[in-house]
Amino acid sequence: MYQLLTDSCCDLPYQTLHDHHVDFVSMHFTIDGQEYEDDLGEDKYDINAFYQQLKQNVMPTTTQVNVGQFVDFFTPYVEAKTPILYIGFSSGLSGTFDSATQAKAMLLEKHPDAQIYLVDTLAACAGEGQFVLDAIDKRDAGMPIAELAQWLTDHRLHYRMWFTVDKLDFLYHGGRVSRTSAALGTMLNIKPIMDVDTAGKLRVVRKVRARKRSLIDLTDETLKAVKANPTHRVIISTSGDYDAANFVKDRLHAASPETPLQVGNIGPTIASHTGFGCVAVFSMATDDRQ
């Protein structure tokens, strides 16, 4: 048997990973001068209180996982001779995956026979979480570790991720939009429609007027993937705007009632860069995203 590993940017509930024997390494975030561990809601912070701070324009900072943390994370499994498969946050959005790669090289110098597989998901939030859930299913069905790592790599561009935000301040703060675009967008009630490109980077695909229009666009874009793969789960995630997330869920259900749908939280690491009210939809198609 082998061990599945991931990081807290997968934004799956702690209990889901615990129940399916998936271990994770935590990002850290700092808000109002206090540092916290992103523990996927285990017990160290109140996510809804965090969202309210975002709503008040309190801007956190985040810290990627460094090489030493990955060495510490991987070592117990390596020393126990347990093969590991780490499913990681997009290298296009963070240096975390590069840290994992360096940690693997260091461990192989000391343990040359160790089986360490790394998959760069080129995904974020529950998009990464979709990889983890599919990996759980395939592991439990008996797929060998090397085959699973290759399957995830071969299919990673099939995963679709669509986002919108309610306010542009946090995208400006993170360098995603210019000061002028943020100011004009706020004044004109412009909402960006974003996805993740083939390099795993966030991009603005287009801009629409009004919040409801942006949510309808998320639904319509997701339905293109769902039409080709209607029985694969869809995850709708939000940083606090549950009414908006459920609006998207209801529209998707009406158009594709056979598709499994679930609503979850955007964790503090990702939400620190989107602000309050982000809504994201994660699905899987049968062809590569462009």
PDB file of C-alpha atoms in Angstrom, residues 54-273:
ATOM      1  CA  LEU A  54     -11.895  39.901   4.636  1.00  0.00           C
ATOM      2  CA  LYS A  55     -15.245  41.622   4.178  1.00  0.00           C
ATOM      3  CA  GLN A  56     -13.844  44.528   6.188  1.00  0.00           C
ATOM      4  CA  ASN A  57     -10.873  44.675   3.778  1.00  0.00           C
ATOM      5  CA  VAL A  58      -8.383  43.244   6.270  1.00  0.00           C
ATOM      6  CA  MET A  59      -5.729  41.755   3.986  1.00  0.00           C
ATOM      7  CA  PRO A  60      -3.822  38.694   5.196  1.00  0.00           C
ATOM      8  CA  THR A  61      -0.447  37.477   3.992  1.00  0.00           C
ATOM      9  CA  THR A  62       0.391  33.860   3.202  1.00  0.00           C
ATOM     10  CA  THR A  63       3.516  31.720   3.395  1.00  0.00           C
ATOM     11  CA  GLN A  64       4.319  28.824   1.089  1.00  0.00           C
ATOM     12  CA  VAL A  65       5.603  25.504   2.402  1.00  0.00           C
ATOM     13  CA  ASN A  66       9.405  25.497   2.371  1.00  0.00           C
ATOM     14  CA  VAL A  67      11.878  22.718   1.573  1.00  0.00           C
ATOM     15  CA  GLY A  68      12.554  21.858   5.212  1.00  0.00           C
ATOM     16  CA  GLN A  69       8.861  21.443   5.939  1.00  0.00           C
ATOM     17  CA  PHE A  70       8.524  19.042   3.026  1.00  0.00           C
ATOM     18  CA  VAL A  71      11.544  17.050   4.163  1.00  0.00           C
ATOM     19  CA  ASP A  72       9.933  16.728   7.600  1.00  0.00           C
ATOM     20  CA  PHE A  73       6.575  15.855   6.004  1.00  0.00           C
ATOM     21  CA  PHE A  74       7.953  13.137   3.713  1.00  0.00           C
ATOM     22  CA  THR A  75      10.607  11.630   5.985  1.00  0.00           C
ATOM     23  CA  PRO A  76       8.452   9.393   8.248  1.00  0.00           C
ATOM     24  CA  TYR A  77       7.004   7.649   5.194  1.00  0.00           C
ATOM     25  CA  VAL A  78      10.358   7.365   3.462  1.00  0.00           C
ATOM     26  CA  GLU A  79      11.994   5.892   6.555  1.00  0.00           C
ATOM     27  CA  ALA A  80       9.107   3.431   6.897  1.00  0.00           C
ATOM     28  CA  LYS A  81       9.661   2.470   3.233  1.00  0.00           C
ATOM     29  CA  THR A  82       6.107   3.524   2.373  1.00  0.00           C
ATOM     30  CA  PRO A  83       5.744   4.807  -1.210  1.00  0.00           C
ATOM     31  CA  ILE A  84       4.260   8.310  -1.302  1.00  0.00           C
ATOM     32  CA  LEU A  85       2.327  10.301  -3.878  1.00  0.00           C
ATOM     33  CA  TYR A  86       2.137  14.049  -3.216  1.00  0.00           C
ATOM     34  CA  ILE A  87      -0.630  15.900  -5.078  1.00  0.00           C
ATOM     35  CA  GLY A  88       0.370  19.545  -4.964  1.00  0.00           C
ATOM     36  CA  PHE A  89      -0.773  23.127  -5.406  1.00  0.00           C
ATOM     37  CA  SER A  90      -0.134  24.626  -8.852  1.00  0.00           C
ATOM     38  CA  SER A  91       3.471  25.581  -9.580  1.00  0.00           C
ATOM     39  CA  GLY A  92       2.032  28.471 -11.577  1.00  0.00           C
ATOM     40  CA  LEU A  93       0.648  30.064  -8.421  1.00  0.00           C
ATOM     41  CA  SER A  94       3.206  29.222  -5.745  1.00  0.00           C
ATOM     42  CA  GLY A  95       6.762  28.035  -5.209  1.00  0.00           C
ATOM     43  CA  THR A  96       5.421  25.276  -2.953  1.00  0.00           C
ATOM     44  CA  PHE A  97       5.676  22.547  -5.588  1.00  0.00           C
ATOM     45  CA  ASP A  98       9.288  23.517  -6.294  1.00  0.00           C
ATOM     46  CA  SER A  99       9.980  23.112  -2.566  1.00  0.00           C
ATOM     47  CA  ALA A 100       8.509  19.611  -2.729  1.00  0.00           C
ATOM     48  CA  THR A 101      10.709  18.805  -5.727  1.00  0.00           C
ATOM     49  CA  GLN A 102      13.833  19.955  -3.894  1.00  0.00           C
ATOM     50  CA  ALA A 103      12.842  17.958  -0.815  1.00  0.00           C
ATOM     51  CA  LYS A 104      12.424  14.831  -2.943  1.00  0.00           C
ATOM     52  CA  ALA A 105      15.925  15.252  -4.396  1.00  0.00           C
ATOM     53  CA  MET A 106      17.408  15.680  -0.922  1.00  0.00           C
ATOM     54  CA  LEU A 107      15.669  12.587   0.420  1.00  0.00           C
ATOM     55  CA  LEU A 108      16.690  10.459  -2.553  1.00  0.00           C
ATOM     56  CA  GLU A 109      20.335  11.268  -1.852  1.00  0.00           C
ATOM     57  CA  LYS A 110      19.941   9.657   1.554  1.00  0.00           C
ATOM     58  CA  HIS A 111      17.321   7.047   0.585  1.00  0.00           C
ATOM     59  CA  PRO A 112      17.971   6.194  -3.087  1.00  0.00           C
ATOM     60  CA  ASP A 113      15.387   3.406  -3.100  1.00  0.00           C
ATOM     61  CA  ALA A 114      12.562   5.613  -1.817  1.00  0.00           C
ATOM     62  CA  GLN A 115       9.452   5.799  -3.975  1.00  0.00           C
ATOM     63  CA  ILE A 116       8.435   9.446  -4.060  1.00  0.00           C
ATOM     64  CA  TYR A 117       5.967  10.584  -6.703  1.00  0.00           C
ATOM     65  CA  LEU A 118       4.991  14.230  -7.151  1.00  0.00           C
ATOM     66  CA  VAL A 119       2.093  15.535  -9.239  1.00  0.00           C
ATOM     67  CA  ASP A 120       1.852  19.239 -10.032  1.00  0.00           C
ATOM     68  CA  THR A 121      -1.910  19.663 -10.389  1.00  0.00           C
ATOM     69  CA  LEU A 122      -1.699  23.039 -12.146  1.00  0.00           C
ATOM     70  CA  ALA A 123      -4.796  23.676 -10.051  1.00  0.00           C
ATOM     71  CA  ALA A 124      -5.913  25.569  -6.976  1.00  0.00           C
ATOM     72  CA  CYS A 125      -8.506  25.299  -4.242  1.00  0.00           C
ATOM     73  CA  ALA A 126     -11.029  22.494  -4.751  1.00  0.00           C
ATOM     74  CA  GLY A 127      -9.654  22.092  -8.271  1.00  0.00           C
ATOM     75  CA  GLU A 128      -6.678  20.514  -6.532  1.00  0.00           C
ATOM     76  CA  GLY A 129      -9.192  18.829  -4.255  1.00  0.00           C
ATOM     77  CA  GLN A 130     -10.778  17.141  -7.266  1.00  0.00           C
ATOM     78  CA  PHE A 131      -7.413  15.496  -8.009  1.00  0.00           C
ATOM     79  CA  VAL A 132      -7.233  14.230  -4.443  1.00  0.00           C
ATOM     80  CA  LEU A 133     -10.761  12.809  -4.518  1.00  0.00           C
ATOM     81  CA  ASP A 134     -10.123  11.069  -7.838  1.00  0.00           C
ATOM     82  CA  ALA A 135      -6.833   9.720  -6.479  1.00  0.00           C
ATOM     83  CA  ILE A 136      -8.659   8.314  -3.441  1.00  0.00           C
ATOM     84  CA  ASP A 137     -11.162   6.562  -5.703  1.00  0.00           C
ATOM     85  CA  LYS A 138      -8.483   5.074  -7.926  1.00  0.00           C
ATOM     86  CA  ARG A 139      -6.265   4.048  -5.012  1.00  0.00           C
ATOM     87  CA  ASP A 140      -9.215   2.307  -3.376  1.00  0.00           C
ATOM     88  CA  ALA A 141      -9.989   0.578  -6.672  1.00  0.00           C
ATOM     89  CA  GLY A 142      -6.464  -0.863  -6.652  1.00  0.00           C
ATOM     90  CA  MET A 143      -4.574   1.362  -9.094  1.00  0.00           C
ATOM     91  CA  PRO A 144      -0.778   1.122  -8.463  1.00  0.00           C
ATOM     92  CA  ILE A 145       1.002   4.280  -7.361  1.00  0.00           C
ATOM     93  CA  ALA A 146       3.074   4.807 -10.526  1.00  0.00           C
ATOM     94  CA  GLU A 147       0.015   4.318 -12.722  1.00  0.00           C
ATOM     95  CA  LEU A 148      -2.002   6.726 -10.595  1.00  0.00           C
ATOM     96  CA  ALA A 149       0.698   9.410 -10.721  1.00  0.00           C
ATOM     97  CA  GLN A 150       0.798   9.071 -14.507  1.00  0.00           C
ATOM     98  CA  TRP A 151      -3.008   9.129 -14.811  1.00  0.00           C
ATOM     99  CA  LEU A 152      -3.240  12.345 -12.793  1.00  0.00           C
ATOM    100  CA  THR A 153      -0.513  13.958 -14.879  1.00  0.00           C
ATOM    101  CA  ASP A 154      -2.067  12.840 -18.153  1.00  0.00           C
ATOM    102  CA  HIS A 155      -5.521  14.138 -17.193  1.00  0.00           C
ATOM    103  CA  ARG A 156      -4.638  17.292 -15.273  1.00  0.00           C
ATOM    104  CA  LEU A 157      -5.689  19.657 -18.055  1.00  0.00           C
ATOM    105  CA  HIS A 158      -9.130  18.026 -18.128  1.00  0.00           C
ATOM    106  CA  TYR A 159      -9.941  19.701 -14.803  1.00  0.00           C
ATOM    107  CA  ARG A 160     -11.838  22.966 -15.213  1.00  0.00           C
ATOM    108  CA  MET A 161     -11.744  25.873 -12.746  1.00  0.00           C
ATOM    109  CA  TRP A 162     -13.844  29.038 -12.990  1.00  0.00           C
ATOM    110  CA  PHE A 163     -13.772  31.930 -10.508  1.00  0.00           C
ATOM    111  CA  THR A 164     -15.322  35.297  -9.912  1.00  0.00           C
ATOM    112  CA  VAL A 165     -14.836  37.802  -7.103  1.00  0.00           C
ATOM    113  CA  ASP A 166     -17.175  40.375  -5.622  1.00  0.00           C
ATOM    114  CA  LYS A 167     -14.535  43.090  -5.161  1.00  0.00           C
ATOM    115  CA  LEU A 168     -11.295  43.732  -7.027  1.00  0.00           C
ATOM    116  CA  ASP A 169      -9.234  45.054  -4.086  1.00  0.00           C
ATOM    117  CA  PHE A 170      -7.615  41.736  -3.273  1.00  0.00           C
ATOM    118  CA  LEU A 171      -6.751  40.967  -6.908  1.00  0.00           C
ATOM    119  CA  TYR A 172      -5.105  44.382  -7.110  1.00  0.00           C
ATOM    120  CA  HIS A 173      -3.256  43.771  -3.839  1.00  0.00           C
ATOM    121  CA  GLY A 174      -1.986  40.449  -5.242  1.00  0.00           C
ATOM    122  CA  GLY A 175      -0.889  42.002  -8.537  1.00  0.00           C
ATOM    123  CA  ARG A 176      -3.620  40.332 -10.636  1.00  0.00           C
ATOM    124  CA  VAL A 177      -5.168  43.603 -11.847  1.00  0.00           C
ATOM    125  CA  SER A 178      -3.866  47.166 -12.063  1.00  0.00           C
ATOM    126  CA  ARG A 179      -4.860  49.963  -9.693  1.00  0.00           C
ATOM    127  CA  THR A 180      -6.732  51.669 -12.544  1.00  0.00           C
ATOM    128  CA  SER A 181      -8.615  48.484 -13.482  1.00  0.00           C
ATOM    129  CA  ALA A 182      -9.551  47.887  -9.855  1.00  0.00           C
ATOM    130  CA  ALA A 183     -10.809  51.447  -9.391  1.00  0.00           C
ATOM    131  CA  LEU A 184     -12.788  51.509 -12.635  1.00  0.00           C
ATOM    132  CA  GLY A 185     -14.111  48.007 -12.085  1.00  0.00           C
ATOM    133  CA  THR A 186     -15.391  48.924  -8.652  1.00  0.00           C
ATOM    134  CA  MET A 187     -17.006  52.111  -9.925  1.00  0.00           C
ATOM    135  CA  LEU A 188     -18.685  50.347 -12.870  1.00  0.00           C
ATOM    136  CA  ASN A 189     -19.590  47.159 -10.959  1.00  0.00           C
ATOM    137  CA  ILE A 190     -17.354  45.057 -13.203  1.00  0.00           C
ATOM    138  CA  LYS A 191     -16.884  41.407 -12.214  1.00  0.00           C
ATOM    139  CA  PRO A 192     -14.039  39.362 -13.707  1.00  0.00           C
ATOM    140  CA  ILE A 193     -14.573  35.843 -15.035  1.00  0.00           C
ATOM    141  CA  MET A 194     -11.341  33.939 -14.400  1.00  0.00           C
ATOM    142  CA  ASP A 195      -9.955  30.480 -14.993  1.00  0.00           C
ATOM    143  CA  VAL A 196      -6.623  28.686 -14.633  1.00  0.00           C
ATOM    144  CA  ASP A 197      -4.551  28.371 -17.799  1.00  0.00           C
ATOM    145  CA  THR A 198      -2.420  25.475 -19.044  1.00  0.00           C
ATOM    146  CA  ALA A 199       0.553  26.696 -16.991  1.00  0.00           C
ATOM    147  CA  GLY A 200      -1.547  26.652 -13.813  1.00  0.00           C
ATOM    148  CA  LYS A 201      -1.781  30.449 -13.613  1.00  0.00           C
ATOM    149  CA  LEU A 202      -4.878  32.495 -12.880  1.00  0.00           C
ATOM    150  CA  ARG A 203      -6.081  34.557 -15.830  1.00  0.00           C
ATOM    151  CA  VAL A 204      -8.941  36.952 -16.471  1.00  0.00           C
ATOM    152  CA  VAL A 205     -10.933  35.602 -19.417  1.00  0.00           C
ATOM    153  CA  ARG A 206     -13.465  38.426 -19.641  1.00  0.00           C
ATOM    154  CA  LYS A 207     -15.309  41.007 -17.561  1.00  0.00           C
ATOM    155  CA  VAL A 208     -19.051  41.335 -17.101  1.00  0.00           C
ATOM    156  CA  ARG A 209     -21.366  43.838 -15.472  1.00  0.00           C
ATOM    157  CA  ALA A 210     -23.096  42.842 -12.231  1.00  0.00           C
ATOM    158  CA  ARG A 211     -22.668  40.028  -9.766  1.00  0.00           C
ATOM    159  CA  LYS A 212     -25.578  37.903 -10.980  1.00  0.00           C
ATOM    160  CA  ARG A 213     -24.253  37.932 -14.543  1.00  0.00           C
ATOM    161  CA  SER A 214     -20.874  36.671 -13.336  1.00  0.00           C
ATOM    162  CA  LEU A 215     -22.516  33.784 -11.471  1.00  0.00           C
ATOM    163  CA  ILE A 216     -24.539  32.843 -14.545  1.00  0.00           C
ATOM    164  CA  ASP A 217     -21.320  32.861 -16.577  1.00  0.00           C
ATOM    165  CA  LEU A 218     -19.656  30.489 -14.098  1.00  0.00           C
ATOM    166  CA  THR A 219     -22.614  28.158 -14.494  1.00  0.00           C
ATOM    167  CA  ASP A 220     -22.576  28.317 -18.282  1.00  0.00           C
ATOM    168  CA  GLU A 221     -18.833  27.680 -18.519  1.00  0.00           C
ATOM    169  CA  THR A 222     -19.097  24.734 -16.135  1.00  0.00           C
ATOM    170  CA  LEU A 223     -21.972  23.219 -18.100  1.00  0.00           C
ATOM    171  CA  LYS A 224     -19.692  22.911 -21.131  1.00  0.00           C
ATOM    172  CA  ALA A 225     -17.537  20.483 -19.146  1.00  0.00           C
ATOM    173  CA  VAL A 226     -20.480  18.819 -17.438  1.00  0.00           C
ATOM    174  CA  LYS A 227     -22.155  18.111 -20.793  1.00  0.00           C
ATOM    175  CA  ALA A 228     -19.194  15.931 -21.772  1.00  0.00           C
ATOM    176  CA  ASN A 229     -18.736  14.345 -18.344  1.00  0.00           C
ATOM    177  CA  PRO A 230     -22.083  14.598 -16.516  1.00  0.00           C
ATOM    178  CA  THR A 231     -21.477  12.075 -13.739  1.00  0.00           C
ATOM    179  CA  HIS A 232     -18.206  13.535 -12.425  1.00  0.00           C
ATOM    180  CA  ARG A 233     -18.683  15.610  -9.266  1.00  0.00           C
ATOM    181  CA  VAL A 234     -18.777  19.395  -9.370  1.00  0.00           C
ATOM    182  CA  ILE A 235     -17.568  21.383  -6.367  1.00  0.00           C
ATOM    183  CA  ILE A 236     -18.739  24.942  -5.791  1.00  0.00           C
ATOM    184  CA  SER A 237     -16.568  26.820  -3.314  1.00  0.00           C
ATOM    185  CA  THR A 238     -16.963  30.239  -1.759  1.00  0.00           C
ATOM    186  CA  SER A 239     -15.228  32.583   0.624  1.00  0.00           C
ATOM    187  CA  GLY A 240     -18.370  33.403   2.563  1.00  0.00           C
ATOM    188  CA  ASP A 241     -21.078  34.130  -0.011  1.00  0.00           C
ATOM    189  CA  TYR A 242     -23.160  30.996   0.464  1.00  0.00           C
ATOM    190  CA  ASP A 243     -26.235  32.498  -1.199  1.00  0.00           C
ATOM    191  CA  ALA A 244     -24.222  33.030  -4.394  1.00  0.00           C
ATOM    192  CA  ALA A 245     -22.730  29.533  -4.222  1.00  0.00           C
ATOM    193  CA  ASN A 246     -26.168  28.003  -3.808  1.00  0.00           C
ATOM    194  CA  PHE A 247     -27.488  30.098  -6.695  1.00  0.00           C
ATOM    195  CA  VAL A 248     -24.840  28.467  -8.911  1.00  0.00           C
ATOM    196  CA  LYS A 249     -25.595  25.044  -7.448  1.00  0.00           C
ATOM    197  CA  ASP A 250     -29.313  25.391  -8.168  1.00  0.00           C
ATOM    198  CA  ARG A 251     -28.704  26.478 -11.765  1.00  0.00           C
ATOM    199  CA  LEU A 252     -26.330  23.583 -12.359  1.00  0.00           C
ATOM    200  CA  HIS A 253     -28.756  21.111 -10.830  1.00  0.00           C
ATOM    201  CA  ALA A 254     -31.597  22.373 -13.006  1.00  0.00           C
ATOM    202  CA  ALA A 255     -29.488  21.966 -16.155  1.00  0.00           C
ATOM    203  CA  SER A 256     -27.768  18.686 -15.214  1.00  0.00           C
ATOM    204  CA  PRO A 257     -29.672  16.890 -12.432  1.00  0.00           C
ATOM    205  CA  GLU A 258     -27.507  13.751 -12.663  1.00  0.00           C
ATOM    206  CA  THR A 259     -24.297  15.625 -11.770  1.00  0.00           C
ATOM    207  CA  PRO A 260     -23.183  15.259  -8.108  1.00  0.00           C
ATOM    208  CA  LEU A 261     -22.879  18.758  -6.622  1.00  0.00           C
ATOM    209  CA  GLN A 262     -21.412  19.981  -3.368  1.00  0.00           C
ATOM    210  CA  VAL A 263     -20.740  23.376  -1.812  1.00  0.00           C
ATOM    211  CA  GLY A 264     -17.618  23.991   0.265  1.00  0.00           C
ATOM    212  CA  ASN A 265     -15.376  26.695   1.671  1.00  0.00           C
ATOM    213  CA  ILE A 266     -12.447  28.398   0.028  1.00  0.00           C
ATOM    214  CA  GLY A 267      -9.708  28.027   2.621  1.00  0.00           C
ATOM    215  CA  PRO A 268      -7.807  30.960   4.122  1.00  0.00           C
ATOM    216  CA  THR A 269      -4.724  30.582   1.927  1.00  0.00           C
ATOM    217  CA  ILE A 270      -6.645  31.054  -1.315  1.00  0.00           C
ATOM    218  CA  ALA A 271      -9.238  33.416   0.191  1.00  0.00           C
ATOM    219  CA  SER A 272      -6.422  35.709   1.332  1.00  0.00           C
ATOM    220  CA  HIS A 273      -5.860  36.447  -2.370  1.00  0.00           C
TER     221      HIS A 273
END
